[in-house]
Amino acid sequence: MKKQECMACGWVYDPEVGAPDQGIDPGTDWADVPDDFTCPLCGVGKDQFEEID
């Protein structure tokens, strides 16, 4: 599972951590994150994230 970085603010979604404050459990792959997910820091949509190593 790869990490995803918000291109607007740099926040990183780590699948091992998830985004518990937004209801995304640890271990949730990016493909399984709902399409209406927004960055918890800046609010941009899931389409503004890119895979990082």
N, CA, C, O and CB atoms as a CASP TS submission, in Angstrom:
PFRMAT TS
TARGET T0000
AUTHOR 0000-0000-0000
METHOD Language model
MODEL 1
PARENT N/A
ATOM      1  N   MET     1       0.842  -1.183   0.000  1.00  0.00           N
ATOM      2  CA  MET     1       0.000   0.000   0.000  1.00  0.00           C
ATOM      3  C   MET     1       0.882   1.239   0.000  1.00  0.00           C
ATOM      4  O   MET     1       1.761   1.390   0.848  1.00  0.00           O
ATOM      5  CB  MET     1      -0.955   0.002   1.215  1.00  0.00           C
ATOM      6  N   LYS     2       0.643   2.100  -0.938  1.00  0.00           N
ATOM      7  CA  LYS     2       1.461   3.309  -1.106  1.00  0.00           C
ATOM      8  C   LYS     2       0.833   4.502  -0.388  1.00  0.00           C
ATOM      9  O   LYS     2      -0.384   4.575  -0.217  1.00  0.00           O
ATOM     10  CB  LYS     2       1.643   3.630  -2.599  1.00  0.00           C
ATOM     11  N   LYS     3       1.685   5.426   0.023  1.00  0.00           N
ATOM     12  CA  LYS     3       1.229   6.677   0.622  1.00  0.00           C
ATOM     13  C   LYS     3       0.783   7.630  -0.488  1.00  0.00           C
ATOM     14  O   LYS     3       1.225   7.529  -1.633  1.00  0.00           O
ATOM     15  CB  LYS     3       2.354   7.323   1.490  1.00  0.00           C
ATOM     16  N   GLN     4      -0.097   8.547  -0.122  1.00  0.00           N
ATOM     17  CA  GLN     4      -0.605   9.552  -1.046  1.00  0.00           C
ATOM     18  C   GLN     4      -0.355  10.929  -0.436  1.00  0.00           C
ATOM     19  O   GLN     4      -0.605  11.143   0.750  1.00  0.00           O
ATOM     20  CB  GLN     4      -2.127   9.332  -1.348  1.00  0.00           C
ATOM     21  N   GLU     5       0.137  11.857  -1.252  1.00  0.00           N
ATOM     22  CA  GLU     5       0.435  13.202  -0.762  1.00  0.00           C
ATOM     23  C   GLU     5      -0.507  14.214  -1.382  1.00  0.00           C
ATOM     24  O   GLU     5      -0.759  14.185  -2.587  1.00  0.00           O
ATOM     25  CB  GLU     5       1.889  13.579  -1.063  1.00  0.00           C
ATOM     26  N   CYS     6      -1.027  15.114  -0.551  1.00  0.00           N
ATOM     27  CA  CYS     6      -1.867  16.212  -1.037  1.00  0.00           C
ATOM     28  C   CYS     6      -0.968  17.199  -1.771  1.00  0.00           C
ATOM     29  O   CYS     6      -0.014  17.719  -1.194  1.00  0.00           O
ATOM     30  CB  CYS     6      -2.642  16.915   0.141  1.00  0.00           C
ATOM     31  N   MET     7      -1.265  17.451  -3.011  1.00  0.00           N
ATOM     32  CA  MET     7      -0.450  18.357  -3.812  1.00  0.00           C
ATOM     33  C   MET     7      -0.682  19.819  -3.447  1.00  0.00           C
ATOM     34  O   MET     7       0.098  20.682  -3.849  1.00  0.00           O
ATOM     35  CB  MET     7      -0.738  18.146  -5.282  1.00  0.00           C
ATOM     36  N   ALA     8      -1.722  20.108  -2.706  1.00  0.00           N
ATOM     37  CA  ALA     8      -2.005  21.484  -2.304  1.00  0.00           C
ATOM     38  C   ALA     8      -1.240  21.885  -1.041  1.00  0.00           C
ATOM     39  O   ALA     8      -0.732  23.002  -0.945  1.00  0.00           O
ATOM     40  CB  ALA     8      -3.499  21.661  -2.079  1.00  0.00           C
ATOM     41  N   CYS     9      -1.159  20.956  -0.065  1.00  0.00           N
ATOM     42  CA  CYS     9      -0.551  21.348   1.214  1.00  0.00           C
ATOM     43  C   CYS     9       0.534  20.413   1.719  1.00  0.00           C
ATOM     44  O   CYS     9       1.253  20.763   2.655  1.00  0.00           O
ATOM     45  CB  CYS     9      -1.605  21.445   2.247  1.00  0.00           C
ATOM     46  N   GLY    10       0.674  19.220   1.119  1.00  0.00           N
ATOM     47  CA  GLY    10       1.725  18.309   1.525  1.00  0.00           C
ATOM     48  C   GLY    10       1.330  17.279   2.575  1.00  0.00           C
ATOM     49  O   GLY    10       2.157  16.455   2.965  1.00  0.00           O
ATOM     50  N   TRP    11       0.074  17.307   3.044  1.00  0.00           N
ATOM     51  CA  TRP    11      -0.371  16.287   4.004  1.00  0.00           C
ATOM     52  C   TRP    11      -0.267  14.921   3.355  1.00  0.00           C
ATOM     53  O   TRP    11      -0.580  14.773   2.173  1.00  0.00           O
ATOM     54  CB  TRP    11      -1.831  16.557   4.485  1.00  0.00           C
ATOM     55  N   VAL    12       0.166  13.923   4.106  1.00  0.00           N
ATOM     56  CA  VAL    12       0.370  12.584   3.566  1.00  0.00           C
ATOM     57  C   VAL    12      -0.638  11.608   4.172  1.00  0.00           C
ATOM     58  O   VAL    12      -0.773  11.498   5.391  1.00  0.00           O
ATOM     59  CB  VAL    12       1.809  12.106   3.834  1.00  0.00           C
ATOM     60  N   TYR    13      -1.340  10.901   3.280  1.00  0.00           N
ATOM     61  CA  TYR    13      -2.203   9.800   3.712  1.00  0.00           C
ATOM     62  C   TYR    13      -1.357   8.542   3.758  1.00  0.00           C
ATOM     63  O   TYR    13      -0.826   8.101   2.739  1.00  0.00           O
ATOM     64  CB  TYR    13      -3.437   9.618   2.758  1.00  0.00           C
ATOM     65  N   ASP    14      -1.235   7.969   4.944  1.00  0.00           N
ATOM     66  CA  ASP    14      -0.493   6.725   5.138  1.00  0.00           C
ATOM     67  C   ASP    14      -1.521   5.630   5.411  1.00  0.00           C
ATOM     68  O   ASP    14      -2.213   5.679   6.428  1.00  0.00           O
ATOM     69  CB  ASP    14       0.559   6.846   6.318  1.00  0.00           C
ATOM     70  N   PRO    15      -1.632   4.642   4.520  1.00  0.00           N
ATOM     71  CA  PRO    15      -2.636   3.598   4.708  1.00  0.00           C
ATOM     72  C   PRO    15      -2.477   2.829   6.022  1.00  0.00           C
ATOM     73  O   PRO    15      -3.459   2.313   6.555  1.00  0.00           O
ATOM     74  CB  PRO    15      -2.577   2.635   3.557  1.00  0.00           C
ATOM     75  N   GLU    16      -1.270   2.748   6.540  1.00  0.00           N
ATOM     76  CA  GLU    16      -1.065   2.043   7.808  1.00  0.00           C
ATOM     77  C   GLU    16      -1.694   2.795   8.976  1.00  0.00           C
ATOM     78  O   GLU    16      -2.056   2.192   9.986  1.00  0.00           O
ATOM     79  CB  GLU    16       0.426   1.842   8.065  1.00  0.00           C
ATOM     80  N   VAL    17      -1.822   4.107   8.835  1.00  0.00           N
ATOM     81  CA  VAL    17      -2.392   4.956   9.880  1.00  0.00           C
ATOM     82  C   VAL    17      -3.865   5.246   9.606  1.00  0.00           C
ATOM     83  O   VAL    17      -4.667   5.344  10.534  1.00  0.00           O
ATOM     84  CB  VAL    17      -1.607   6.269   9.990  1.00  0.00           C
ATOM     85  N   GLY    18      -4.219   5.384   8.321  1.00  0.00           N
ATOM     86  CA  GLY    18      -5.573   5.770   7.955  1.00  0.00           C
ATOM     87  C   GLY    18      -5.807   7.242   8.254  1.00  0.00           C
ATOM     88  O   GLY    18      -4.862   8.026   8.337  1.00  0.00           O
ATOM     89  N   ALA    19      -7.059   7.607   8.413  1.00  0.00           N
ATOM     90  CA  ALA    19      -7.445   8.967   8.798  1.00  0.00           C
ATOM     91  C   ALA    19      -8.609   8.825   9.772  1.00  0.00           C
ATOM     92  O   ALA    19      -9.753   9.126   9.432  1.00  0.00           O
ATOM     93  CB  ALA    19      -7.837   9.858   7.536  1.00  0.00           C
ATOM     94  N   PRO    20      -8.305   8.358  10.997  1.00  0.00           N
ATOM     95  CA  PRO    20      -9.366   8.044  11.960  1.00  0.00           C
ATOM     96  C   PRO    20     -10.337   9.193  12.232  1.00  0.00           C
ATOM     97  O   PRO    20     -11.525   8.958  12.454  1.00  0.00           O
ATOM     98  CB  PRO    20      -8.748   7.621  13.247  1.00  0.00           C
ATOM     99  N   ASP    21      -9.843  10.428  12.218  1.00  0.00           N
ATOM    100  CA  ASP    21     -10.715  11.577  12.469  1.00  0.00           C
ATOM    101  C   ASP    21     -11.766  11.750  11.377  1.00  0.00           C
ATOM    102  O   ASP    21     -12.777  12.424  11.578  1.00  0.00           O
ATOM    103  CB  ASP    21      -9.886  12.845  12.587  1.00  0.00           C
ATOM    104  N   GLN    22     -11.519  11.135  10.214  1.00  0.00           N
ATOM    105  CA  GLN    22     -12.459  11.211   9.096  1.00  0.00           C
ATOM    106  C   GLN    22     -13.138   9.864   8.841  1.00  0.00           C
ATOM    107  O   GLN    22     -13.776   9.667   7.806  1.00  0.00           O
ATOM    108  CB  GLN    22     -11.737  11.680   7.832  1.00  0.00           C
ATOM    109  N   GLY    23     -12.995   8.944   9.792  1.00  0.00           N
ATOM    110  CA  GLY    23     -13.664   7.659   9.683  1.00  0.00           C
ATOM    111  C   GLY    23     -12.964   6.642   8.801  1.00  0.00           C
ATOM    112  O   GLY    23     -13.566   5.638   8.420  1.00  0.00           O
ATOM    113  N   ILE    24     -11.685   6.888   8.465  1.00  0.00           N
ATOM    114  CA  ILE    24     -10.913   5.955   7.635  1.00  0.00           C
ATOM    115  C   ILE    24     -10.015   5.130   8.562  1.00  0.00           C
ATOM    116  O   ILE    24      -9.075   5.656   9.159  1.00  0.00           O
ATOM    117  CB  ILE    24     -10.057   6.723   6.546  1.00  0.00           C
ATOM    118  N   ASP    25     -10.311   3.855   8.673  1.00  0.00           N
ATOM    119  CA  ASP    25      -9.584   2.978   9.589  1.00  0.00           C
ATOM    120  C   ASP    25      -8.151   2.709   9.122  1.00  0.00           C
ATOM    121  O   ASP    25      -7.873   2.712   7.923  1.00  0.00           O
ATOM    122  CB  ASP    25     -10.328   1.662   9.743  1.00  0.00           C
ATOM    123  N   PRO    26      -7.241   2.475  10.082  1.00  0.00           N
ATOM    124  CA  PRO    26      -5.887   2.031   9.717  1.00  0.00           C
ATOM    125  C   PRO    26      -5.969   0.774   8.861  1.00  0.00           C
ATOM    126  O   PRO    26      -6.816  -0.091   9.085  1.00  0.00           O
ATOM    127  CB  PRO    26      -5.027   1.765  10.987  1.00  0.00           C
ATOM    128  N   GLY    27      -5.081   0.688   7.880  1.00  0.00           N
ATOM    129  CA  GLY    27      -5.065  -0.456   6.982  1.00  0.00           C
ATOM    130  C   GLY    27      -5.935  -0.273   5.742  1.00  0.00           C
ATOM    131  O   GLY    27      -6.070  -1.196   4.939  1.00  0.00           O
ATOM    132  N   THR    28      -6.529   0.914   5.580  1.00  0.00           N
ATOM    133  CA  THR    28      -7.386   1.185   4.416  1.00  0.00           C
ATOM    134  C   THR    28      -6.553   1.660   3.246  1.00  0.00           C
ATOM    135  O   THR    28      -5.921   2.715   3.313  1.00  0.00           O
ATOM    136  CB  THR    28      -8.462   2.231   4.756  1.00  0.00           C
ATOM    137  N   ASP    29      -6.549   0.883   2.170  1.00  0.00           N
ATOM    138  CA  ASP    29      -5.835   1.251   0.952  1.00  0.00           C
ATOM    139  C   ASP    29      -6.490   2.478   0.319  1.00  0.00           C
ATOM    140  O   ASP    29      -7.697   2.679   0.456  1.00  0.00           O
ATOM    141  CB  ASP    29      -5.810   0.069  -0.049  1.00  0.00           C
ATOM    142  N   TRP    30      -5.702   3.293  -0.368  1.00  0.00           N
ATOM    143  CA  TRP    30      -6.197   4.518  -0.988  1.00  0.00           C
ATOM    144  C   TRP    30      -7.377   4.244  -1.925  1.00  0.00           C
ATOM    145  O   TRP    30      -8.316   5.038  -1.990  1.00  0.00           O
ATOM    146  CB  TRP    30      -5.071   5.206  -1.756  1.00  0.00           C
ATOM    147  N   ALA    31      -7.331   3.141  -2.636  1.00  0.00           N
ATOM    148  CA  ALA    31      -8.414   2.795  -3.563  1.00  0.00           C
ATOM    149  C   ALA    31      -9.736   2.589  -2.830  1.00  0.00           C
ATOM    150  O   ALA    31     -10.806   2.730  -3.423  1.00  0.00           O
ATOM    151  CB  ALA    31      -8.056   1.533  -4.349  1.00  0.00           C
ATOM    152  N   ASP    32      -9.665   2.257  -1.544  1.00  0.00           N
ATOM    153  CA  ASP    32     -10.872   2.013  -0.750  1.00  0.00           C
ATOM    154  C   ASP    32     -11.339   3.231   0.042  1.00  0.00           C
ATOM    155  O   ASP    32     -12.370   3.183   0.712  1.00  0.00           O
ATOM    156  CB  ASP    32     -10.629   0.875   0.196  1.00  0.00           C
ATOM    157  N   VAL    33     -10.573   4.326  -0.039  1.00  0.00           N
ATOM    158  CA  VAL    33     -10.988   5.577   0.597  1.00  0.00           C
ATOM    159  C   VAL    33     -12.119   6.163  -0.253  1.00  0.00           C
ATOM    160  O   VAL    33     -11.996   6.223  -1.476  1.00  0.00           O
ATOM    161  CB  VAL    33      -9.774   6.595   0.735  1.00  0.00           C
ATOM    162  N   PRO    34     -13.218   6.596   0.372  1.00  0.00           N
ATOM    163  CA  PRO    34     -14.352   7.127  -0.395  1.00  0.00           C
ATOM    164  C   PRO    34     -13.963   8.290  -1.307  1.00  0.00           C
ATOM    165  O   PRO    34     -13.075   9.080  -0.987  1.00  0.00           O
ATOM    166  CB  PRO    34     -15.445   7.576   0.552  1.00  0.00           C
ATOM    167  N   ASP    35     -14.646   8.376  -2.445  1.00  0.00           N
ATOM    168  CA  ASP    35     -14.355   9.431  -3.426  1.00  0.00           C
ATOM    169  C   ASP    35     -14.615  10.834  -2.886  1.00  0.00           C
ATOM    170  O   ASP    35     -14.058  11.802  -3.403  1.00  0.00           O
ATOM    171  CB  ASP    35     -15.183   9.213  -4.672  1.00  0.00           C
ATOM    172  N   ASP    36     -15.451  10.962  -1.857  1.00  0.00           N
ATOM    173  CA  ASP    36     -15.750  12.285  -1.309  1.00  0.00           C
ATOM    174  C   ASP    36     -14.786  12.688  -0.175  1.00  0.00           C
ATOM    175  O   ASP    36     -15.017  13.675   0.524  1.00  0.00           O
ATOM    176  CB  ASP    36     -17.188  12.313  -0.798  1.00  0.00           C
ATOM    177  N   PHE    37     -13.699  11.904  -0.004  1.00  0.00           N
ATOM    178  CA  PHE    37     -12.668  12.228   0.995  1.00  0.00           C
ATOM    179  C   PHE    37     -12.066  13.590   0.675  1.00  0.00           C
ATOM    180  O   PHE    37     -11.826  13.917  -0.487  1.00  0.00           O
ATOM    181  CB  PHE    37     -11.553  11.132   1.031  1.00  0.00           C
ATOM    182  N   THR    38     -11.826  14.380   1.720  1.00  0.00           N
ATOM    183  CA  THR    38     -11.138  15.665   1.551  1.00  0.00           C
ATOM    184  C   THR    38      -9.945  15.718   2.498  1.00  0.00           C
ATOM    185  O   THR    38      -9.962  15.117   3.572  1.00  0.00           O
ATOM    186  CB  THR    38     -12.108  16.863   1.816  1.00  0.00           C
ATOM    187  N   CYS    39      -8.929  16.431   2.094  1.00  0.00           N
ATOM    188  CA  CYS    39      -7.725  16.586   2.901  1.00  0.00           C
ATOM    189  C   CYS    39      -8.099  17.210   4.247  1.00  0.00           C
ATOM    190  O   CYS    39      -8.775  18.239   4.282  1.00  0.00           O
ATOM    191  CB  CYS    39      -6.667  17.457   2.160  1.00  0.00           C
ATOM    192  N   PRO    40      -7.668  16.601   5.352  1.00  0.00           N
ATOM    193  CA  PRO    40      -8.017  17.146   6.665  1.00  0.00           C
ATOM    194  C   PRO    40      -7.341  18.479   6.984  1.00  0.00           C
ATOM    195  O   PRO    40      -7.755  19.173   7.912  1.00  0.00           O
ATOM    196  CB  PRO    40      -7.664  16.153   7.724  1.00  0.00           C
ATOM    197  N   LEU    41      -6.307  18.843   6.228  1.00  0.00           N
ATOM    198  CA  LEU    41      -5.638  20.122   6.478  1.00  0.00           C
ATOM    199  C   LEU    41      -6.171  21.257   5.615  1.00  0.00           C
ATOM    200  O   LEU    41      -6.426  22.355   6.111  1.00  0.00           O
ATOM    201  CB  LEU    41      -4.163  19.976   6.246  1.00  0.00           C
ATOM    202  N   CYS    42      -6.338  20.990   4.319  1.00  0.00           N
ATOM    203  CA  CYS    42      -6.699  22.099   3.429  1.00  0.00           C
ATOM    204  C   CYS    42      -8.052  21.928   2.726  1.00  0.00           C
ATOM    205  O   CYS    42      -8.564  22.877   2.132  1.00  0.00           O
ATOM    206  CB  CYS    42      -5.628  22.268   2.394  1.00  0.00           C
ATOM    207  N   GLY    43      -8.628  20.728   2.790  1.00  0.00           N
ATOM    208  CA  GLY    43      -9.972  20.531   2.269  1.00  0.00           C
ATOM    209  C   GLY    43     -10.100  20.196   0.801  1.00  0.00           C
ATOM    210  O   GLY    43     -11.222  20.093   0.303  1.00  0.00           O
ATOM    211  N   VAL    44      -8.997  20.020   0.080  1.00  0.00           N
ATOM    212  CA  VAL    44      -9.118  19.672  -1.339  1.00  0.00           C
ATOM    213  C   VAL    44      -9.554  18.211  -1.471  1.00  0.00           C
ATOM    214  O   VAL    44      -9.417  17.424  -0.535  1.00  0.00           O
ATOM    215  CB  VAL    44      -7.769  19.912  -2.088  1.00  0.00           C
ATOM    216  N   GLY    45     -10.074  17.868  -2.635  1.00  0.00           N
ATOM    217  CA  GLY    45     -10.597  16.539  -2.873  1.00  0.00           C
ATOM    218  C   GLY    45      -9.536  15.486  -3.132  1.00  0.00           C
ATOM    219  O   GLY    45      -8.354  15.780  -3.307  1.00  0.00           O
ATOM    220  N   LYS    46     -10.005  14.250  -3.148  1.00  0.00           N
ATOM    221  CA  LYS    46      -9.146  13.086  -3.353  1.00  0.00           C
ATOM    222  C   LYS    46      -8.379  13.163  -4.673  1.00  0.00           C
ATOM    223  O   LYS    46      -7.298  12.587  -4.795  1.00  0.00           O
ATOM    224  CB  LYS    46      -9.978  11.813  -3.315  1.00  0.00           C
ATOM    225  N   ASP    47      -8.928  13.868  -5.656  1.00  0.00           N
ATOM    226  CA  ASP    47      -8.274  13.980  -6.965  1.00  0.00           C
ATOM    227  C   ASP    47      -7.020  14.848  -6.925  1.00  0.00           C
ATOM    228  O   ASP    47      -6.279  14.907  -7.906  1.00  0.00           O
ATOM    229  CB  ASP    47      -9.244  14.546  -7.980  1.00  0.00           C
ATOM    230  N   GLN    48      -6.776  15.520  -5.807  1.00  0.00           N
ATOM    231  CA  GLN    48      -5.598  16.378  -5.669  1.00  0.00           C
ATOM    232  C   GLN    48      -4.438  15.665  -4.978  1.00  0.00           C
ATOM    233  O   GLN    48      -3.460  16.305  -4.591  1.00  0.00           O
ATOM    234  CB  GLN    48      -5.958  17.632  -4.895  1.00  0.00           C
ATOM    235  N   PHE    49      -4.539  14.349  -4.822  1.00  0.00           N
ATOM    236  CA  PHE    49      -3.494  13.560  -4.174  1.00  0.00           C
ATOM    237  C   PHE    49      -2.726  12.777  -5.221  1.00  0.00           C
ATOM    238  O   PHE    49      -3.282  12.358  -6.235  1.00  0.00           O
ATOM    239  CB  PHE    49      -4.092  12.608  -3.116  1.00  0.00           C
ATOM    240  N   GLU    50      -1.430  12.585  -4.960  1.00  0.00           N
ATOM    241  CA  GLU    50      -0.581  11.783  -5.849  1.00  0.00           C
ATOM    242  C   GLU    50       0.190  10.774  -5.024  1.00  0.00           C
ATOM    243  O   GLU    50       0.554  11.036  -3.877  1.00  0.00           O
ATOM    244  CB  GLU    50       0.392  12.680  -6.661  1.00  0.00           C
ATOM    245  N   GLU    51       0.434   9.612  -5.623  1.00  0.00           N
ATOM    246  CA  GLU    51       1.178   8.545  -4.965  1.00  0.00           C
ATOM    247  C   GLU    51       2.631   8.940  -4.773  1.00  0.00           C
ATOM    248  O   GLU    51       3.257   9.509  -5.667  1.00  0.00           O
ATOM    249  CB  GLU    51       1.086   7.252  -5.768  1.00  0.00           C
ATOM    250  N   ILE    52       3.160   8.629  -3.595  1.00  0.00           N
ATOM    251  CA  ILE    52       4.573   8.890  -3.316  1.00  0.00           C
ATOM    252  C   ILE    52       5.215   7.589  -2.856  1.00  0.00           C
ATOM    253  O   ILE    52       4.516   6.646  -2.485  1.00  0.00           O
ATOM    254  CB  ILE    52       4.747  10.017  -2.238  1.00  0.00           C
ATOM    255  N   ASP    53       6.537   7.537  -2.877  1.00  0.00           N
ATOM    256  CA  ASP    53       7.256   6.327  -2.464  1.00  0.00           C
ATOM    257  C   ASP    53       7.334   6.215  -0.958  1.00  0.00           C
ATOM    258  O   ASP    53       7.905   5.256  -0.439  1.00  0.00           O
ATOM    259  CB  ASP    53       8.656   6.314  -3.052  1.00  0.00           C
TER
END
